[in-house]
Amino acid sequence: MSRFDIDLASPPPADPESVRIIALGGLGEIGRNMTLFEYRGKILIVDCGVLFPEDEQPGVDLILPDFRYLDGRMDDIVGLVLTHGHEDHIGAVPYLLRRRNDIPLLGSTFTLALLKAKLKEHRIAPVTVEVREGDAEQLGPFDLEFLAVNHSIPDALAVFIKTAAGTVLHTGDFKMDQLPLDGRITDLRAFARAGEEGVDLFLTDSTNSDVPGFTALEKDIGKVLEDLFAHAERRIIVASFASHVHRVQQVLEAASAHGRKVALVGRSMVRNMRIAQELGYLKVPPGTLIDLKHVDNYPDDQIVLMSTGSQGEPMAALSRMASGDHRVEIGQGDTIILASSLIPGNENAVYRVINGLMRLGANVIHKGNAKVHVSGHASAGELLYCYNIVRPRAVMPVHGEVRHLLANGALARQTGVPENRIVLAENGWVVDMVKGVPDVVGAIECGMVFVDGSSVGEITEADLKDRLVLAGEGFVSIVLAVDTSNGALLAGPDIHVRGVAENDAVFDDIKPKIAQAVAEAVQENKADQHQLQQVVRRTVGRWVGGKLRRRPMIVPTVVLV
């Protein structure tokens, strides 16, 4: 098994007779899934998703894969395969298409429908190729075969990539629910046929690899919802991912059985369910679905709201309800059901929403106190089955944090995959597969690209560090005018403080020290503006650190006269 704690040099030029594999996201994290396959000078991409920011990335809207490796290579891309329609797999597509808008996009009916709606908002008309399980496509030197997999969104696909240098089976996100609501199971017979043909490298979903046993059945949630609906006395508000068609289907059926009307809340929820209904993936019981603006026409005990915001997103509907900033006002006795799992990193935001809802008198049901959600990912037992069915010659765990990748690699080893054929990689690591044998040969620069408002890639890690300092330590500004002939202060220093407990008067003690430090610097011929600002910053920083035990952002402005 390869190691994470190694430093890698730049990779050698790609051998035209090897398949080069580079993940630009999705390794060591939950999200941003994007993997490149390069062969004979052509590039095939599988997925292009986003990562959602955590608390230490304030102000950031989305995090994209790092596309730098594709600079100057955009015309070499033969296609982008999308395994399914979740944001962590399709969310970054608009930003890639800004670089080249005619990249062929391959995906299932529902996946492409969700993506087209997203691209319409970005004013991009895509080139799409609709595929389904059993279909085969050729893109340049890549022969592709698509396999059905079951996930928490309809129409998910795995892809079997065949080249003269070796074969790769990429599962995308999947699980092995044997009684799915839509009857579409993971096609293990197709997995077995791929195994008989020979899978040189198996890229497998790692998200639940450290969870023992088997992921629970989706249909079990329906019984729990039925019971909760039967006992709820006022409104019911169910929050889930805006693309979870199966969960919305269960809510519609439970509501219909108990004489309740359902209104969709949240722009993405309304858009996605409209698409699902139009394509036949969502079956709406007659007379059950109503517009949100008609909710007030019905008694509280006849209403269900199906909402976004299950991950505590600040601008999503449920978060705004919890903070009293939504047209739907939470009341005493309302039942709130968070029908989703916690994405790592979102725990604090979700519990903040739960606390806000409970403070308003709501009864909050979540995965911690009721079985209201099952995962969309295969647990350890299912992965073991897949390894034994496919019998891959080598394995590269994908889609997960480091602990997930390691656990997945350990499962592969238990099923007989040799230690030296288990490739554990990080984003940017370069894996070359020669005659069916993969090996880590180097690494490329691969960082995080932040979307911040209308800017893409302009915000840096240093900017985020500054934002955290401002949030946690405060801000001190110093303005002074200096006579460059002798270092005397002609004006100031004027000191203004924000976000620090002490008032401005506390800083009177440091003013003589600033004047002395500036005079000494001028006498030592350090009289340009930048040098003097650095002198002021260091002087104030040392004093604030010793006196106040704080490290605020210090912004000096020195005017030279």
XYZ file of C-alpha atoms in Angstrom:
561
model
C 0.000 0.000 0.000
C 1.453 3.377 -0.945
C 2.105 5.979 1.771
C 0.763 9.477 2.252
C 3.776 10.826 4.184
C 6.152 11.122 1.233
C 7.326 14.060 -0.843
C 6.921 13.589 -4.579
C 8.813 15.291 -7.382
C 7.300 16.480 -10.633
C 6.277 13.538 -12.800
C 8.192 12.566 -15.943
C 6.575 13.219 -19.329
C 3.628 10.914 -19.890
C 4.430 7.687 -21.717
C 2.010 7.541 -24.665
C 1.532 3.829 -23.987
C 0.559 4.308 -20.332
C -2.666 5.571 -18.806
C -1.930 8.557 -16.564
C -4.437 9.047 -13.731
C -4.621 12.273 -11.699
C -7.285 13.201 -9.159
C -7.774 16.979 -9.025
C -10.172 16.564 -6.091
C -12.026 13.984 -4.048
C -9.036 12.409 -2.296
C -8.652 13.267 1.381
C -11.975 15.129 1.354
C -15.709 14.599 0.886
C -16.460 16.489 -2.324
C -14.715 18.133 -5.282
C -14.608 14.800 -7.115
C -12.678 15.020 -10.378
C -10.337 12.468 -11.953
C -8.350 12.755 -15.191
C -7.386 9.828 -17.392
C -4.708 10.664 -19.961
C -3.783 8.287 -22.788
C -1.966 8.892 -26.075
C -2.175 12.646 -25.537
C -5.936 12.687 -24.951
C -7.731 13.372 -21.657
C -10.944 11.841 -20.339
C -12.459 13.408 -17.199
C -14.746 11.614 -14.762
C -16.851 14.028 -12.655
C -16.237 17.684 -11.899
C -17.693 18.627 -8.517
C -17.455 21.219 -5.776
C -16.546 21.131 -2.109
C -18.507 23.211 0.370
C -16.538 25.524 2.700
C -15.936 24.906 6.390
C -15.763 27.353 9.304
C -12.097 28.165 8.672
C -12.955 29.395 5.157
C -15.200 32.393 5.941
C -16.886 34.147 3.059
C -16.171 31.372 0.557
C -19.154 30.131 -1.453
C -17.671 27.062 -3.150
C -14.339 25.300 -3.557
C -13.401 24.042 -7.029
C -10.870 21.512 -8.282
C -7.586 23.008 -9.394
C -7.732 23.122 -13.210
C -4.138 24.344 -13.713
C -2.954 20.995 -15.098
C -5.377 21.538 -17.982
C -3.902 24.933 -18.938
C -2.930 24.626 -22.604
C -4.522 21.176 -22.755
C -8.206 22.006 -23.062
C -8.345 20.878 -26.693
C -6.985 17.471 -25.638
C -10.123 16.751 -23.572
C -12.287 14.200 -25.406
C -15.138 14.198 -22.902
C -16.413 14.567 -19.351
C -18.277 11.608 -17.848
C -20.686 12.486 -15.022
C -21.492 9.525 -12.790
C -24.518 11.204 -11.157
C -26.126 14.548 -10.402
C -24.912 15.488 -6.925
C -23.172 18.843 -6.538
C -19.921 17.234 -5.405
C -19.796 15.575 -8.853
C -21.300 18.174 -11.228
C -21.094 21.505 -9.381
C -17.822 22.679 -10.965
C -18.809 21.883 -14.561
C -19.851 25.495 -15.351
C -16.411 26.737 -14.296
C -14.656 24.157 -16.490
C -16.877 25.012 -19.466
C -15.902 28.674 -19.133
C -12.516 27.514 -20.411
C -13.978 25.441 -23.250
C -17.725 25.285 -23.685
C -17.958 22.441 -26.224
C -16.508 19.628 -24.102
C -18.851 16.636 -24.641
C -20.717 15.880 -21.401
C -21.781 12.256 -20.950
C -24.350 11.290 -18.346
C -27.708 9.718 -17.666
C -31.049 11.408 -18.359
C -31.572 12.790 -14.860
C -27.931 13.800 -14.378
C -27.877 15.804 -17.594
C -31.271 17.366 -16.837
C -29.997 18.708 -13.504
C -26.791 19.906 -15.150
C -28.579 21.658 -18.010
C -30.689 23.604 -15.507
C -27.513 24.665 -13.718
C -25.738 25.623 -16.943
C -28.739 27.669 -18.070
C -28.208 29.898 -15.042
C -24.594 30.355 -16.190
C -25.778 31.061 -19.767
C -23.893 28.057 -21.160
C -25.371 25.813 -23.876
C -23.614 22.447 -23.401
C -22.824 19.610 -25.781
C -24.399 16.545 -24.160
C -24.451 12.825 -24.869
C -27.148 10.921 -22.993
C -26.159 7.404 -21.927
C -27.704 4.657 -19.840
C -26.571 1.378 -18.338
C -25.383 -1.066 -20.974
C -24.417 1.667 -23.434
C -20.936 1.827 -24.954
C -19.211 4.939 -26.252
C -15.815 5.644 -27.791
C -14.069 8.931 -27.012
C -10.719 9.173 -28.748
C -8.573 6.267 -27.506
C -11.002 5.462 -24.651
C -13.684 2.785 -24.954
C -16.389 3.319 -22.332
C -19.092 1.038 -20.995
C -21.693 2.263 -18.503
C -23.021 0.179 -15.599
C -26.031 0.822 -13.361
C -25.335 1.586 -9.706
C -27.711 2.415 -6.876
C -27.180 5.665 -4.961
C -29.237 8.312 -3.150
C -30.127 9.959 -6.458
C -31.685 8.356 -9.544
C -29.776 7.282 -12.631
C -26.282 6.891 -11.136
C -23.690 5.123 -13.286
C -20.321 3.453 -12.977
C -17.976 3.585 -15.976
C -15.672 0.871 -17.324
C -12.786 2.535 -19.177
C -10.838 0.358 -21.628
C -7.553 1.216 -23.318
C -4.734 -0.787 -24.856
C -2.634 0.090 -21.775
C -5.146 -1.304 -19.265
C -8.692 -1.133 -17.956
C -10.223 0.932 -15.160
C -13.585 0.427 -13.448
C -14.749 3.625 -11.705
C -17.757 3.081 -9.429
C -18.710 6.703 -8.825
C -20.790 6.907 -5.631
C -22.768 3.734 -5.025
C -24.332 1.308 -2.576
C -25.964 -2.110 -2.898
C -29.542 -1.564 -1.717
C -31.277 -4.783 -2.788
C -34.813 -3.340 -2.496
C -34.472 0.220 -3.843
C -37.533 2.398 -4.213
C -37.082 2.702 -7.979
C -36.192 -0.969 -8.477
C -32.813 -0.068 -9.998
C -30.107 -2.044 -8.229
C -26.331 -1.938 -8.595
C -25.711 -4.296 -11.535
C -23.412 -6.856 -9.952
C -23.731 -9.083 -13.010
C -22.193 -6.292 -15.092
C -19.496 -5.853 -12.428
C -18.784 -9.595 -12.677
C -18.606 -9.441 -16.493
C -16.108 -6.569 -16.204
C -14.131 -8.715 -13.754
C -14.131 -11.646 -16.198
C -12.904 -9.302 -18.924
C -10.202 -8.085 -16.556
C -10.135 -4.973 -14.351
C -6.574 -3.723 -13.999
C -7.478 -0.846 -11.672
C -10.621 -0.515 -9.536
C -11.494 3.013 -8.380
C -13.991 2.533 -5.544
C -16.169 4.829 -3.443
C -14.592 5.017 0.047
C -17.114 7.201 1.901
C -18.499 4.406 4.139
C -15.533 2.037 4.018
C -14.964 2.381 7.776
C -18.615 1.496 8.561
C -19.040 -2.235 9.298
C -21.710 -4.358 7.675
C -24.227 -3.188 5.097
C -25.947 0.130 4.504
C -29.595 0.009 5.601
C -32.403 -0.173 3.053
C -33.958 3.035 1.769
C -37.456 1.593 2.108
C -37.033 1.317 5.892
C -37.213 5.119 6.112
C -40.760 5.093 4.749
C -42.073 3.249 7.820
C -40.411 5.738 10.173
C -41.841 8.705 8.278
C -45.296 7.115 8.331
C -45.122 6.819 12.122
C -43.892 10.391 12.588
C -46.622 11.740 10.315
C -49.261 9.764 12.227
C -48.317 11.385 15.548
C -47.516 14.951 14.428
C -50.163 17.422 15.624
C -49.123 20.558 13.749
C -47.010 21.297 10.689
C -44.304 18.924 9.523
C -41.148 20.301 7.917
C -38.798 17.771 6.303
C -35.306 18.887 5.265
C -33.154 16.885 2.885
C -30.786 17.300 -0.017
C -32.481 19.092 -2.884
C -31.713 16.177 -5.219
C -32.948 13.336 -2.987
C -35.869 12.265 -5.158
C -36.435 9.049 -3.211
C -36.805 10.891 0.095
C -39.227 13.391 -1.429
C -41.201 10.455 -2.879
C -41.504 8.923 0.590
C -42.624 12.245 2.070
C -45.273 12.666 -0.645
C -46.630 9.168 -0.023
C -46.692 9.602 3.773
C -48.399 12.985 3.408
C -50.999 11.586 1.037
C -51.735 8.711 3.419
C -52.407 11.182 6.265
C -54.384 13.782 4.335
C -51.640 16.398 4.213
C -50.586 18.747 1.440
C -46.912 19.152 0.527
C -45.222 22.406 -0.495
C -41.630 22.520 -1.723
C -39.414 25.173 -0.106
C -36.098 26.362 -1.547
C -35.237 27.245 -5.141
C -33.074 24.181 -5.775
C -35.680 21.851 -4.260
C -38.442 23.292 -6.462
C -36.259 23.148 -9.596
C -34.954 19.603 -9.048
C -38.317 18.091 -8.152
C -39.946 19.760 -11.144
C -37.328 18.107 -13.354
C -37.792 14.760 -11.588
C -41.560 14.929 -12.012
C -41.345 15.895 -15.687
C -38.986 12.969 -16.390
C -41.095 10.481 -14.460
C -38.677 9.871 -11.588
C -41.049 11.455 -9.059
C -44.627 10.183 -8.820
C -46.860 12.781 -7.161
C -50.103 11.494 -5.634
C -53.033 13.492 -7.104
C -53.877 16.635 -5.142
C -50.904 16.336 -2.774
C -48.462 18.950 -4.082
C -49.322 22.647 -3.641
C -47.502 25.935 -4.129
C -45.898 27.483 -1.051
C -47.990 30.632 -1.424
C -51.160 28.572 -0.772
C -49.955 27.043 2.506
C -51.862 29.546 4.632
C -55.121 28.304 3.129
C -54.841 25.049 5.095
C -54.787 24.205 8.812
C -51.358 23.461 10.298
C -52.196 19.780 10.755
C -52.714 19.406 7.002
C -49.360 20.838 5.886
C -45.942 19.343 5.105
C -43.063 21.528 3.920
C -40.254 19.796 2.014
C -37.246 22.056 2.467
C -33.578 22.514 1.689
C -31.046 23.231 4.434
C -30.339 19.831 5.984
C -26.630 20.695 6.232
C -27.096 23.986 8.060
C -26.262 26.133 5.031
C -26.707 29.762 6.170
C -28.828 30.870 3.199
C -30.899 27.689 2.876
C -34.557 27.706 3.856
C -34.305 25.756 7.122
C -31.474 27.912 8.499
C -33.465 31.037 7.738
C -36.522 29.561 9.469
C -34.387 28.846 12.543
C -33.165 32.451 12.622
C -36.636 33.941 11.978
C -35.640 35.237 8.552
C -38.114 33.280 6.407
C -41.770 33.652 5.494
C -42.372 30.283 7.214
C -42.422 30.984 10.958
C -41.631 28.042 13.207
C -44.213 27.592 15.977
C -44.655 25.646 19.192
C -45.299 21.981 18.393
C -44.078 21.968 14.785
C -42.243 18.759 13.838
C -38.939 19.192 11.999
C -37.360 16.127 10.384
C -33.740 16.354 9.201
C -33.736 13.468 6.740
C -30.046 13.458 5.906
C -26.665 12.461 7.235
C -24.062 14.952 8.428
C -21.390 15.778 5.892
C -18.073 15.997 7.794
C -17.358 19.617 8.651
C -21.019 20.626 8.815
C -21.714 19.401 12.341
C -21.547 22.783 14.079
C -23.761 24.476 11.493
C -26.379 21.708 11.688
C -26.517 21.684 15.495
C -26.764 25.470 15.476
C -29.887 25.155 13.298
C -31.300 22.374 15.502
C -30.823 24.520 18.608
C -32.457 27.494 16.909
C -35.485 25.427 15.879
C -35.888 23.909 19.333
C -35.650 27.347 20.931
C -38.690 28.290 18.850
C -40.611 25.334 20.266
C -40.193 22.788 17.471
C -39.759 19.057 17.980
C -36.645 18.175 15.956
C -36.132 14.641 14.642
C -32.720 13.787 13.181
C -30.481 10.821 12.496
C -29.193 10.932 16.064
C -32.591 10.203 17.626
C -34.549 8.396 14.886
C -33.904 6.375 11.744
C -34.831 9.119 9.300
C -31.948 8.712 6.862
C -29.763 6.014 5.363
C -26.510 6.600 3.563
C -26.104 6.530 -0.190
C -22.716 4.834 0.045
C -21.591 1.222 0.326
C -20.423 0.086 3.757
C -17.523 -2.294 4.353
C -19.539 -5.468 3.784
C -20.751 -4.277 0.388
C -17.259 -3.241 -0.674
C -15.947 -6.699 0.235
C -18.616 -8.235 -1.996
C -17.578 -5.945 -4.851
C -13.903 -6.798 -4.509
C -14.695 -10.515 -4.542
C -16.985 -10.144 -7.556
C -14.686 -7.938 -9.641
C -11.356 -9.474 -8.549
C -9.344 -6.412 -9.632
C -5.605 -6.672 -10.164
C -5.098 -3.300 -8.433
C -7.197 -0.872 -6.403
C -7.204 2.913 -5.957
C -9.680 4.073 -3.283
C -11.366 7.389 -4.144
C -14.051 9.702 -2.731
C -13.217 10.039 0.940
C -11.075 11.475 3.684
C -7.732 9.857 4.502
C -9.325 7.554 7.086
C -11.806 6.336 4.469
C -9.127 5.731 1.847
C -7.025 3.745 4.320
C -10.009 1.662 5.440
C -10.929 0.928 1.833
C -7.372 -0.106 1.044
C -7.419 -2.464 4.032
C -10.604 -4.100 2.700
C -8.967 -4.640 -0.681
C -5.988 -6.266 0.998
C -8.273 -8.649 2.930
C -9.767 -9.884 -0.344
C -6.349 -10.730 -1.783
C -5.262 -7.588 -3.632
C -1.456 -7.486 -3.233
C -0.066 -4.779 -0.963
C 1.946 -3.229 -3.802
C -1.184 -3.016 -5.986
C -3.177 -0.860 -3.548
C -2.634 2.750 -4.601
C -3.355 5.321 -1.893
C -3.061 8.767 -3.428
C -3.767 12.400 -2.677
C -5.062 15.140 -4.927
C -2.427 15.946 -7.531
C -0.562 12.656 -7.266
C 0.239 11.178 -10.661
C -0.411 7.475 -11.183
C 0.857 5.870 -14.390
C -0.557 2.508 -15.415
C 1.809 0.621 -17.716
C 0.641 -2.724 -19.119
C -2.066 -2.815 -16.469
C 0.230 -2.081 -13.515
C -0.289 1.285 -11.708
C 2.494 3.178 -9.951
C 2.795 6.623 -8.325
C 5.367 8.529 -10.391
C 5.159 12.086 -9.044
C 2.823 14.934 -8.208
C 1.592 18.155 -9.769
C 0.615 21.388 -8.020
C -2.969 20.976 -6.934
C -4.555 23.371 -4.470
C -7.988 24.708 -3.658
C -9.718 27.245 -5.889
C -12.154 29.434 -3.972
C -15.316 30.947 -5.395
C -15.980 34.133 -3.437
C -18.905 36.090 -4.786
C -18.106 36.856 -8.416
C -14.384 36.114 -8.065
C -12.975 32.691 -8.904
C -9.484 31.771 -7.762
C -8.578 35.270 -6.602
C -9.011 34.573 -2.884
C -5.943 32.838 -1.425
C -5.197 30.909 1.748
C -3.473 34.069 3.047
C -6.691 36.045 2.519
C -8.658 33.455 4.484
C -6.082 33.609 7.253
C -6.544 37.379 7.387
C -10.325 36.914 7.625
C -9.895 34.516 10.521
C -7.589 36.958 12.286
C -10.127 39.734 11.813
C -12.897 37.517 13.145
C -10.972 36.173 16.105
C -8.537 38.908 17.118
C -9.829 42.225 15.811
C -8.327 45.125 13.895
C -5.974 47.977 14.820
C -5.299 50.859 12.444
C -2.515 53.411 13.025
C -2.113 56.611 10.992
C 0.879 58.947 11.362
C 2.875 61.533 9.393
C 6.689 61.492 9.591
C 9.291 64.176 8.855
C 11.837 62.163 6.882
C 14.635 64.627 7.663
C 14.721 63.838 11.383
C 12.075 61.161 12.093
C 9.813 63.456 14.104
C 6.073 62.825 14.020
C 4.200 65.689 12.399
C 0.792 64.129 13.058
C -0.499 61.152 15.017
C -0.206 58.415 15.719
C -3.992 58.129 15.562
C -5.034 54.654 16.662
C -8.450 53.131 16.002
C -9.541 49.706 17.182
C -12.329 47.372 16.051
C -13.222 43.969 17.473
C -10.935 44.337 20.504
C -12.459 44.481 23.971
C -10.351 47.424 25.106
C -11.198 50.932 23.896
C -8.908 53.196 21.904
C -7.639 55.017 25.034
C -5.771 51.896 26.192
C -3.444 52.374 23.223
C -2.252 55.794 24.465
C 0.548 53.942 26.284
C 2.063 52.714 23.022
C 2.144 56.084 21.243
C 5.502 57.226 22.704
C 7.040 53.854 21.786
C 5.843 54.280 18.192
C 7.368 57.767 17.991
C 10.670 56.489 19.394
C 10.810 53.486 17.066
C 10.099 55.635 13.995
C 12.768 58.213 14.953
C 15.357 55.475 15.447
C 14.487 53.890 12.118
C 14.907 57.195 10.248
C 18.266 57.744 11.938
C 19.296 54.298 10.684
C 18.304 55.317 7.133
C 15.158 53.155 7.153
C 13.041 55.989 5.876
C 10.964 54.581 3.016
C 7.270 54.111 3.583
C 7.249 50.283 3.606
C 10.128 50.052 6.107
C 8.501 52.515 8.486
C 5.151 50.739 8.282
C 6.882 47.493 9.192
C 8.529 49.221 12.163
C 5.159 50.482 13.373
C 3.526 47.059 12.849
C 6.233 45.253 14.849
C 6.202 47.821 17.643
C 2.429 47.701 18.084
C 2.333 43.923 17.630
C 4.856 43.278 20.410
C 3.058 45.643 22.763
C -0.426 44.246 22.065
C 0.837 40.674 22.411
C 2.477 41.371 25.774
C -0.088 43.763 27.217
C -3.405 42.423 25.896
C -2.451 38.836 24.994
C -3.965 39.291 21.539
C -2.759 39.165 17.938
C -5.062 41.488 15.982
C -4.568 42.530 12.389
C -2.420 45.684 12.472
C -2.669 48.078 9.522
C -0.279 51.051 9.758
C -0.466 54.000 7.352
C 2.638 56.185 7.261
C 2.621 59.493 5.377
C 6.094 60.806 4.530
C 6.662 64.575 4.529
